[in-house]
Every structure is written in structure tokens, then in C-alpha cells.
Coordinates of N, CA, C and O in Angstrom, one line a residue:
M222 N -41.2 11.6 -39.9 CA -41.3 10.9 -38.7 C -40.0 10.9 -37.9 O -40.0 11.2 -36.7
I223 N -38.9 10.5 -38.6 CA -37.6 10.5 -37.8 C -37.2 11.9 -37.4 O -36.6 12.1 -36.3
K224 N -37.5 12.9 -38.2 CA -37.2 14.3 -37.9 C -37.9 14.7 -36.7 O -37.4 15.4 -35.8
K225 N -39.2 14.3 -36.6 CA -40.0 14.6 -35.4 C -39.5 14.0 -34.1 O -39.4 14.6 -33.1
I226 N -39.0 12.7 -34.2 CA -38.4 12.0 -33.1 C -37.1 12.7 -32.7 O -36.9 12.9 -31.5
W227 N -36.3 13.1 -33.7 CA -35.0 13.7 -33.4 C -35.3 15.1 -32.7 O -34.5 15.4 -31.8
L228 N -36.3 15.8 -33.1 CA -36.6 17.1 -32.5 C -37.0 16.9 -31.0 O -36.6 17.7 -30.1
R229 N -37.8 15.9 -30.8 CA -38.2 15.6 -29.4 C -37.0 15.2 -28.5 O -36.9 15.5 -27.4
F230 N -36.1 14.4 -29.2 CA -35.0 13.9 -28.5 C -34.0 15.0 -28.1 O -33.5 15.1 -27.0
K231 N -33.9 16.0 -29.0 CA -33.0 17.1 -28.7 C -33.4 18.0 -27.6 O -32.7 18.7 -27.0
Q232 N -34.7 18.0 -27.3 CA -35.3 18.8 -26.2 C -34.9 18.2 -24.8 O -34.9 18.9 -23.9
Q233 N -34.5 17.0 -24.8 CA -34.2 16.3 -23.5 C -32.7 16.5 -23.3 O -31.9 15.8 -24.0
K234 N -32.3 17.3 -22.4 CA -30.8 17.6 -22.2 C -30.1 16.4 -21.6 O -29.0 16.1 -22.0
L235 N -30.7 15.6 -20.7 CA -30.0 14.5 -20.2 C -29.8 13.4 -21.3 O -28.8 12.7 -21.3
A236 N -30.8 13.2 -22.1 CA -30.7 12.2 -23.2 C -29.6 12.6 -24.1 O -28.8 11.8 -24.6
C237 N -29.5 13.9 -24.5 CA -28.4 14.4 -25.3 C -27.0 14.2 -24.7 O -26.1 13.8 -25.3
A238 N -27.0 14.4 -23.4 CA -25.7 14.2 -22.6 C -25.3 12.7 -22.6 O -24.2 12.4 -22.9
G239 N -26.3 11.9 -22.4 CA -26.0 10.4 -22.4 C -25.6 10.0 -23.8 O -24.7 9.1 -23.9
L240 N -26.2 10.5 -24.8 CA -25.9 10.1 -26.2 C -24.4 10.5 -26.5 O -23.7 9.8 -27.1
S241 N -24.1 11.7 -26.1 CA -22.8 12.2 -26.4 C -21.7 11.4 -25.6 O -20.6 11.2 -26.2
I242 N -22.0 11.1 -24.4 CA -21.0 10.2 -23.6 C -20.9 8.9 -24.3 O -19.8 8.3 -24.4
L243 N -22.0 8.3 -24.7 CA -22.0 7.0 -25.4 C -21.2 7.1 -26.7 O -20.3 6.2 -27.0
I244 N -21.4 8.1 -27.5 CA -20.6 8.3 -28.7 C -19.1 8.5 -28.4 O -18.3 7.9 -29.1
F245 N -18.8 9.2 -27.4 CA -17.4 9.4 -27.0 C -16.8 8.1 -26.6 O -15.7 7.8 -27.1
W246 N -17.4 7.3 -25.8 CA -16.8 6.0 -25.4 C -16.7 5.0 -26.6 O -15.7 4.3 -26.7
I247 N -17.7 5.0 -27.4 CA -17.6 4.1 -28.6 C -16.5 4.5 -29.5 O -15.7 3.7 -30.0
S248 N -16.4 5.8 -29.7 CA -15.3 6.3 -30.6 C -13.9 6.1 -30.0 O -12.9 5.7 -30.7
L249 N -13.8 6.2 -28.7 CA -12.5 5.9 -28.0 C -12.2 4.4 -28.2 O -11.1 4.0 -28.4
G250 N -13.2 3.5 -28.0 CA -13.0 2.1 -28.2 C -12.6 1.7 -29.6 O -11.7 0.9 -29.8
I251 N -13.2 2.4 -30.6 CA -12.9 2.1 -32.0 C -11.5 2.5 -32.4 O -10.8 1.8 -33.0
F252 N -11.2 3.7 -31.9 CA -9.9 4.3 -32.3 C -8.8 4.1 -31.3 O -7.7 4.7 -31.4
S253 N -9.0 3.2 -30.3 CA -8.0 3.1 -29.2 C -6.6 2.7 -29.7 O -5.7 3.1 -29.1
P254 N -6.4 1.8 -30.7 CA -5.1 1.4 -31.0 C -4.3 2.6 -31.6 O -3.1 2.7 -31.3
S255 N -5.0 3.5 -32.2 CA -4.2 4.7 -32.8 C -4.1 5.8 -31.8 O -3.2 6.6 -32.0
I256 N -4.9 5.9 -30.8 CA -4.8 7.0 -29.8 C -4.2 6.6 -28.5 O -3.9 7.5 -27.7
S257 N -3.9 5.3 -28.3 CA -3.3 4.8 -27.1 C -1.8 5.3 -27.0 O -1.0 5.1 -27.9
P258 N -1.5 6.0 -25.9 CA -0.1 6.6 -25.9 C 1.0 5.6 -25.7 O 2.1 5.9 -26.1
H259 N 0.7 4.5 -25.1 CA 1.8 3.4 -24.9 C 1.2 2.1 -25.2 O 0.0 1.9 -25.3
N260 N 2.1 1.1 -25.3 CA 1.7 -0.3 -25.4 C 1.1 -0.7 -24.1 O 1.8 -0.7 -23.1
P261 N -0.2 -1.2 -24.1 CA -0.8 -1.6 -22.8 C -0.2 -2.8 -22.2 O -0.4 -3.0 -21.0
L262 N 0.5 -3.6 -22.9 CA 1.1 -4.8 -22.3 C 2.6 -4.6 -21.9 O 3.1 -5.5 -21.3
E263 N 3.2 -3.5 -22.3 CA 4.6 -3.3 -22.0 C 4.8 -3.0 -20.5 O 4.2 -2.1 -20.0
Q264 N 5.7 -3.8 -19.9 CA 6.0 -3.6 -18.5 C 7.3 -2.9 -18.3 O 8.2 -3.1 -19.1
N265 N 7.3 -1.9 -17.4 CA 8.4 -1.2 -17.1 C 8.5 -1.1 -15.5 O 7.9 -0.2 -14.9
L266 N 9.2 -2.0 -14.9 CA 9.2 -2.1 -13.5 C 9.8 -0.9 -12.8 O 9.6 -0.7 -11.6
A267 N 10.6 -0.2 -13.5 CA 11.2 1.0 -12.9 C 10.2 2.1 -12.7 O 10.4 3.0 -11.9
H268 N 9.0 2.0 -13.4 CA 8.0 3.1 -13.3 C 6.7 2.5 -12.6 O 5.6 2.9 -12.9
R269 N 6.9 1.6 -11.6 CA 5.7 1.0 -11.0 C 5.1 2.1 -10.1 O 5.7 2.9 -9.5
Y270 N 3.7 2.0 -10.0 CA 2.9 2.9 -9.2 C 3.3 4.4 -9.4 O 3.2 5.1 -8.4
Q271 N 3.5 4.7 -10.6 CA 3.8 6.1 -10.9 C 2.5 6.9 -10.9 O 1.5 6.5 -11.4
S272 N 2.6 8.1 -10.2 CA 1.4 8.9 -10.2 C 1.2 9.6 -11.6 O 2.1 9.6 -12.4
P273 N 0.0 10.1 -11.8 CA -0.3 10.7 -13.1 C 0.7 11.8 -13.4 O 1.0 12.7 -12.5
C274 N 1.2 11.8 -14.6 CA 2.2 12.8 -15.0 C 2.0 13.1 -16.5 O 1.1 12.6 -17.1
G275 N 2.9 13.8 -17.1 CA 2.8 14.1 -18.6 C 2.9 12.9 -19.5 O 2.2 12.9 -20.5
S276 N 3.7 12.0 -19.2 CA 3.9 10.8 -20.1 C 2.8 9.7 -19.8 O 2.4 9.0 -20.7
N277 N 2.4 9.7 -18.5 CA 1.3 8.7 -18.1 C 0.2 9.5 -17.5 O 0.2 9.7 -16.3
L278 N -0.8 9.8 -18.3 CA -1.9 10.7 -17.8 C -2.7 10.1 -16.6 O -3.2 10.9 -15.8
L279 N -2.8 8.8 -16.5 CA -3.5 8.2 -15.4 C -2.6 7.4 -14.5 O -3.0 6.7 -13.6
G280 N -1.3 7.5 -14.7 CA -0.3 6.8 -13.9 C 0.0 5.4 -14.4 O -0.4 5.0 -15.6
T281 N 0.6 4.6 -13.6 CA 1.0 3.2 -14.0 C 0.5 2.3 -12.9 O 0.3 2.7 -11.8
D282 N 0.5 1.0 -13.2 CA 0.0 0.0 -12.3 C 1.2 -0.7 -11.6 O 2.4 -0.2 -11.7
Q283 N 1.0 -1.8 -10.9 CA 2.1 -2.5 -10.2 C 3.2 -3.1 -11.1 O 4.2 -3.4 -10.6
F284 N 2.9 -3.2 -12.4 CA 3.9 -3.7 -13.3 C 4.5 -2.6 -14.2 O 5.3 -2.8 -15.1
G285 N 4.1 -1.3 -13.9 CA 4.6 -0.2 -14.7 C 3.9 0.0 -16.0 O 4.4 0.7 -16.9
R286 N 2.8 -0.6 -16.2 CA 2.0 -0.5 -17.5 C 1.1 0.8 -17.4 O 0.6 1.1 -16.3
D287 N 1.0 1.5 -18.5 CA 0.2 2.7 -18.5 C -1.3 2.4 -18.4 O -1.9 1.6 -19.1
I288 N -1.9 3.0 -17.4 CA -3.3 2.7 -17.1 C -4.3 3.3 -18.2 O -5.2 2.6 -18.5
L289 N -3.9 4.4 -18.7 CA -4.8 5.0 -19.8 C -4.8 4.1 -21.0 O -5.9 3.8 -21.6
S290 N -3.7 3.6 -21.4 CA -3.6 2.6 -22.5 C -4.4 1.4 -22.3 O -5.1 0.9 -23.1
R291 N -4.3 0.9 -21.1 CA -5.0 -0.3 -20.7 C -6.5 -0.1 -20.7 O -7.3 -0.9 -21.1
L292 N -6.9 1.1 -20.2 CA -8.3 1.5 -20.2 C -8.9 1.6 -21.6 O -10.0 1.1 -21.9
L293 N -8.2 2.2 -22.5 CA -8.6 2.3 -23.9 C -8.8 1.0 -24.6 O -9.8 0.7 -25.3
I294 N -7.8 0.1 -24.4 CA -7.8 -1.2 -25.0 C -9.0 -2.0 -24.4 O -9.7 -2.8 -25.1
G295 N -9.1 -1.9 -23.1 CA -10.2 -2.6 -22.4 C -11.6 -2.1 -22.9 O -12.5 -2.9 -23.0
A296 N -11.7 -0.8 -23.2 CA -13.0 -0.3 -23.7 C -13.3 -0.9 -25.1 O -14.4 -1.3 -25.4
R297 N -12.3 -1.1 -25.9 CA -12.4 -1.7 -27.2 C -12.9 -3.2 -27.1 O -13.8 -3.6 -27.8
I298 N -12.2 -3.9 -26.2 CA -12.6 -5.3 -26.0 C -14.0 -5.4 -25.4 O -14.8 -6.3 -25.8
S299 N -14.3 -4.6 -24.4 CA -15.7 -4.6 -23.8 C -16.8 -4.3 -24.8 O -17.8 -4.9 -24.8
L300 N -16.5 -3.3 -25.7 CA -17.5 -2.9 -26.7 C -17.7 -4.1 -27.7 O -18.9 -4.4 -28.1
G301 N -16.6 -4.7 -28.1 CA -16.7 -5.8 -29.0 C -17.5 -7.0 -28.4 O -18.3 -7.6 -29.1
L302 N -17.1 -7.3 -27.2 CA -17.8 -8.4 -26.5 C -19.3 -8.2 -26.3 O -20.1 -9.0 -26.5
G303 N -19.6 -6.9 -25.9 CA -21.0 -6.6 -25.7 C -21.8 -6.7 -26.9 O -22.9 -7.2 -26.9
L304 N -21.2 -6.2 -28.0 CA -21.9 -6.3 -29.3 C -22.1 -7.7 -29.8 O -23.2 -8.1 -30.2
A305 N -21.1 -8.5 -29.6 CA -21.1 -10.0 -30.0 C -22.2 -10.7 -29.2 O -23.0 -11.5 -29.7
I306 N -22.2 -10.5 -27.9 CA -23.1 -11.2 -27.0 C -24.5 -10.8 -27.3 O -25.4 -11.6 -27.3
T307 N -24.7 -9.5 -27.5 CA -26.1 -9.0 -27.8 C -26.5 -9.6 -29.1 O -27.7 -10.0 -29.3
A308 N -25.7 -9.7 -30.1 CA -26.1 -10.3 -31.4 C -26.4 -11.7 -31.3 O -27.4 -12.2 -31.9
M309 N -25.6 -12.5 -30.5 CA -25.9 -13.9 -30.2 C -27.3 -14.1 -29.5 O -28.1 -14.9 -29.8
A310 N -27.5 -13.2 -28.5 CA -28.8 -13.3 -27.7 C -29.9 -13.0 -28.6 O -31.0 -13.6 -28.6
L311 N -29.8 -12.0 -29.5 CA -30.8 -11.6 -30.5 C -31.1 -12.8 -31.4 O -32.3 -13.1 -31.7
F312 N -30.1 -13.4 -31.9 CA -30.2 -14.6 -32.8 C -30.9 -15.7 -32.2 O -31.9 -16.3 -32.7
V313 N -30.5 -16.1 -30.9 CA -31.1 -17.2 -30.2 C -32.6 -16.8 -29.9 O -33.5 -17.7 -30.0
G314 N -32.8 -15.6 -29.5 CA -34.2 -15.2 -29.2 C -35.1 -15.2 -30.4 O -36.3 -15.7 -30.3
I315 N -34.6 -14.8 -31.5 CA -35.4 -14.8 -32.7 C -35.7 -16.3 -33.1 O -36.8 -16.6 -33.5
M316 N -34.7 -17.1 -33.0 CA -34.9 -18.5 -33.4 C -35.9 -19.2 -32.5 O -36.8 -20.0 -33.0
L317 N -35.7 -19.0 -31.2 CA -36.7 -19.6 -30.3 C -38.1 -19.1 -30.4 O -39.1 -19.9 -30.4
G318 N -38.2 -17.8 -30.6 CA -39.5 -17.2 -30.8 C -40.2 -17.6 -32.1 O -41.4 -17.9 -32.1
A319 N -39.4 -17.7 -33.1 CA -40.0 -18.1 -34.4 C -40.3 -19.6 -34.4 O -41.4 -20.0 -34.9
S320 N -39.5 -20.4 -33.7 CA -39.8 -21.8 -33.6 C -41.1 -22.0 -32.8 O -42.0 -22.8 -33.2
A321 N -41.2 -21.3 -31.7 CA -42.4 -21.5 -30.9 C -43.7 -21.0 -31.6 O -44.7 -21.6 -31.5
G322 N -43.5 -19.9 -32.4 CA -44.7 -19.4 -33.1 C -45.1 -20.3 -34.3 O -46.2 -20.5 -34.5
L323 N -44.1 -20.9 -35.0 CA -44.4 -21.7 -36.1 C -44.8 -23.1 -35.8 O -45.7 -23.6 -36.4
L324 N -44.2 -23.7 -34.8 CA -44.5 -25.1 -34.4 C -45.8 -25.1 -33.6 O -46.6 -26.0 -33.8
G325 N -46.0 -24.2 -32.7 CA -47.2 -24.1 -31.9 C -47.4 -25.4 -31.0 O -46.5 -26.2 -30.9
G326 N -48.5 -25.4 -30.4 CA -48.9 -26.6 -29.7 C -48.0 -26.9 -28.5 O -47.6 -26.1 -27.7
I327 N -47.6 -28.2 -28.4 CA -46.7 -28.7 -27.3 C -45.3 -28.1 -27.4 O -44.7 -27.7 -26.4
W328 N -44.8 -27.8 -28.6 CA -43.5 -27.3 -28.8 C -43.5 -25.8 -28.3 O -42.5 -25.4 -27.7
D329 N -44.5 -25.1 -28.5 CA -44.6 -23.7 -28.1 C -44.6 -23.7 -26.5 O -43.9 -22.9 -25.9
A330 N -45.3 -24.6 -25.9 CA -45.4 -24.7 -24.5 C -44.0 -25.1 -23.9 O -43.6 -24.5 -22.9
I331 N -43.4 -26.0 -24.5 CA -42.1 -26.5 -24.0 C -41.0 -25.3 -24.1 O -40.3 -25.0 -23.1
I332 N -41.0 -24.7 -25.2 CA -40.0 -23.6 -25.4 C -40.3 -22.4 -24.5 O -39.4 -21.9 -23.8
M333 N -41.6 -22.0 -24.4 CA -41.9 -20.9 -23.5 C -41.7 -21.2 -22.0 O -41.2 -20.4 -21.3
R334 N -42.0 -22.4 -21.6 CA -41.8 -22.8 -20.2 C -40.3 -22.9 -19.9 O -39.8 -22.5 -18.8
T335 N -39.5 -23.3 -20.8 CA -38.0 -23.3 -20.7 C -37.5 -21.9 -20.5 O -36.6 -21.6 -19.6
V336 N -37.9 -21.0 -21.3 CA -37.5 -19.6 -21.3 C -38.0 -19.0 -20.0 O -37.2 -18.3 -19.3
D337 N -39.2 -19.3 -19.5 CA -39.7 -18.8 -18.3 C -38.9 -19.3 -17.1 O -38.6 -18.6 -16.1
L338 N -38.5 -20.6 -17.2 CA -37.6 -21.1 -16.1 C -36.3 -20.4 -16.1 O -35.8 -20.1 -15.0
L339 N -35.7 -20.1 -17.2 CA -34.4 -19.4 -17.2 C -34.5 -18.0 -16.7 O -33.6 -17.5 -16.0
L340 N -35.6 -17.4 -17.0 CA -35.8 -16.0 -16.6 C -36.2 -15.9 -15.1 O -36.0 -14.9 -14.4
A341 N -36.7 -17.0 -14.5 CA -37.1 -17.0 -13.1 C -36.0 -17.0 -12.1 O -36.1 -16.5 -11.0
F342 N -34.8 -17.6 -12.6 CA -33.7 -17.7 -11.7 C -32.8 -16.5 -11.8 O -32.5 -16.0 -12.9
P343 N -32.3 -15.9 -10.7 CA -31.4 -14.8 -10.8 C -30.1 -15.3 -11.5 O -29.7 -16.5 -11.3
I344 N -29.5 -14.5 -12.3 CA -28.3 -14.9 -13.1 C -27.2 -15.4 -12.2 O -26.4 -16.3 -12.6
L345 N -27.0 -14.8 -11.1 CA -25.9 -15.1 -10.2 C -26.0 -16.6 -9.7 O -25.0 -17.3 -9.7
F346 N -27.2 -17.0 -9.3 CA -27.4 -18.4 -8.9 C -27.2 -19.3 -10.0 O -26.7 -20.4 -9.9
L347 N -27.7 -18.9 -11.2 CA -27.5 -19.8 -12.4 C -26.0 -20.0 -12.7 O -25.6 -21.1 -13.0
L348 N -25.2 -18.9 -12.6 CA -23.8 -19.0 -12.8 C -23.1 -19.9 -11.8 O -22.2 -20.7 -12.1
I349 N -23.5 -19.7 -10.5 CA -22.9 -20.6 -9.4 C -23.3 -22.0 -9.7 O -22.4 -22.9 -9.5
A350 N -24.5 -22.3 -10.1 CA -24.9 -23.7 -10.4 C -24.1 -24.3 -11.5 O -23.6 -25.4 -11.5
C351 N -23.8 -23.5 -12.6 CA -23.0 -23.9 -13.7 C -21.6 -24.2 -13.3 O -21.0 -25.2 -13.7
I352 N -21.0 -23.3 -12.4 CA -19.7 -23.5 -11.9 C -19.6 -24.8 -11.1 O -18.7 -25.6 -11.1
A353 N -20.7 -25.0 -10.2 CA -20.7 -26.2 -9.4 C -20.8 -27.5 -10.2 O -20.1 -28.5 -9.9
M354 N -21.5 -27.4 -11.3 CA -21.7 -28.6 -12.2 C -20.5 -28.9 -13.1 O -20.0 -30.0 -13.2
F355 N -20.0 -27.8 -13.7 CA -18.9 -28.0 -14.7 C -17.5 -27.6 -14.2 O -16.5 -27.8 -14.9
G356 N -17.4 -27.0 -13.1 CA -16.1 -26.5 -12.6 C -15.8 -25.2 -13.2 O -16.4 -24.7 -14.1
S357 N -14.8 -24.6 -12.6 CA -14.4 -23.2 -13.0 C -13.6 -23.3 -14.3 O -13.4 -22.4 -15.0

């Protein structure tokens, strides 16, 4: 079964390209501390706004920090956060769905209408409302 799926997947050139790009970025994120050329937090004001060169492949920012190093460390942080948030959402979704299914009746209706209400609002408006209520 899996071999059949893999064979169909390999026939799709764009899917293979997307998978290879995904694997590339994930591996860069995982191994970023060891392949990062410079310390991403180290400031060198003498090298501010340096254009790409041999020592700084993507140049430097306004504080003289290497942009490639910051990009690699940022990829690691983003991948970790994305994985953690997805795991939390999966856990909450499983718990809510299991509770609604097991309790049934009025609890099912309350849980499902609450989820419907959250899904009905665009996320940007929900975030703005949270900021207005709780502050930044």
C-alpha cells in the first residue's frame, strides 16, 4: 500500500520538488547551530549594511549582524514553534472532539457551537478583539 502511494507520489514532479524544498528547510533548521557561519546576535557596527561578500553571504543588517546566520536560527525557531503550536492544536481538538462525542446531548451542542463560533470569525478580528480586551 505505501509503496503504491510512493510510486504515485514520485510521478508528480511538483510534489517531489515541494517535498525536497521542505526537507531542505527542515534540515537547515535542525542543523542551523552547526552550519551557521557567525553568531546571529553578535553586533559589529563597523560592518553595518555590508553587501553580500565571502564572509557574509547575504550581507549584514543595521547592527552589523550576519543575515544568513539570523535566517538559519530564525528557521529553527519557526519550525519549533510551528510544531509545538500544531501539537497543542491537535491535543485541544482531540480533547474537545472526544468530549463532545462521549458526553453527547447538551454538552455536544455547547462544544460544537463554541467551535463554530470561533471558526466563524476571521482570525485577525479575533486577535484585534483580544488585544482590545487584554492589551498588547
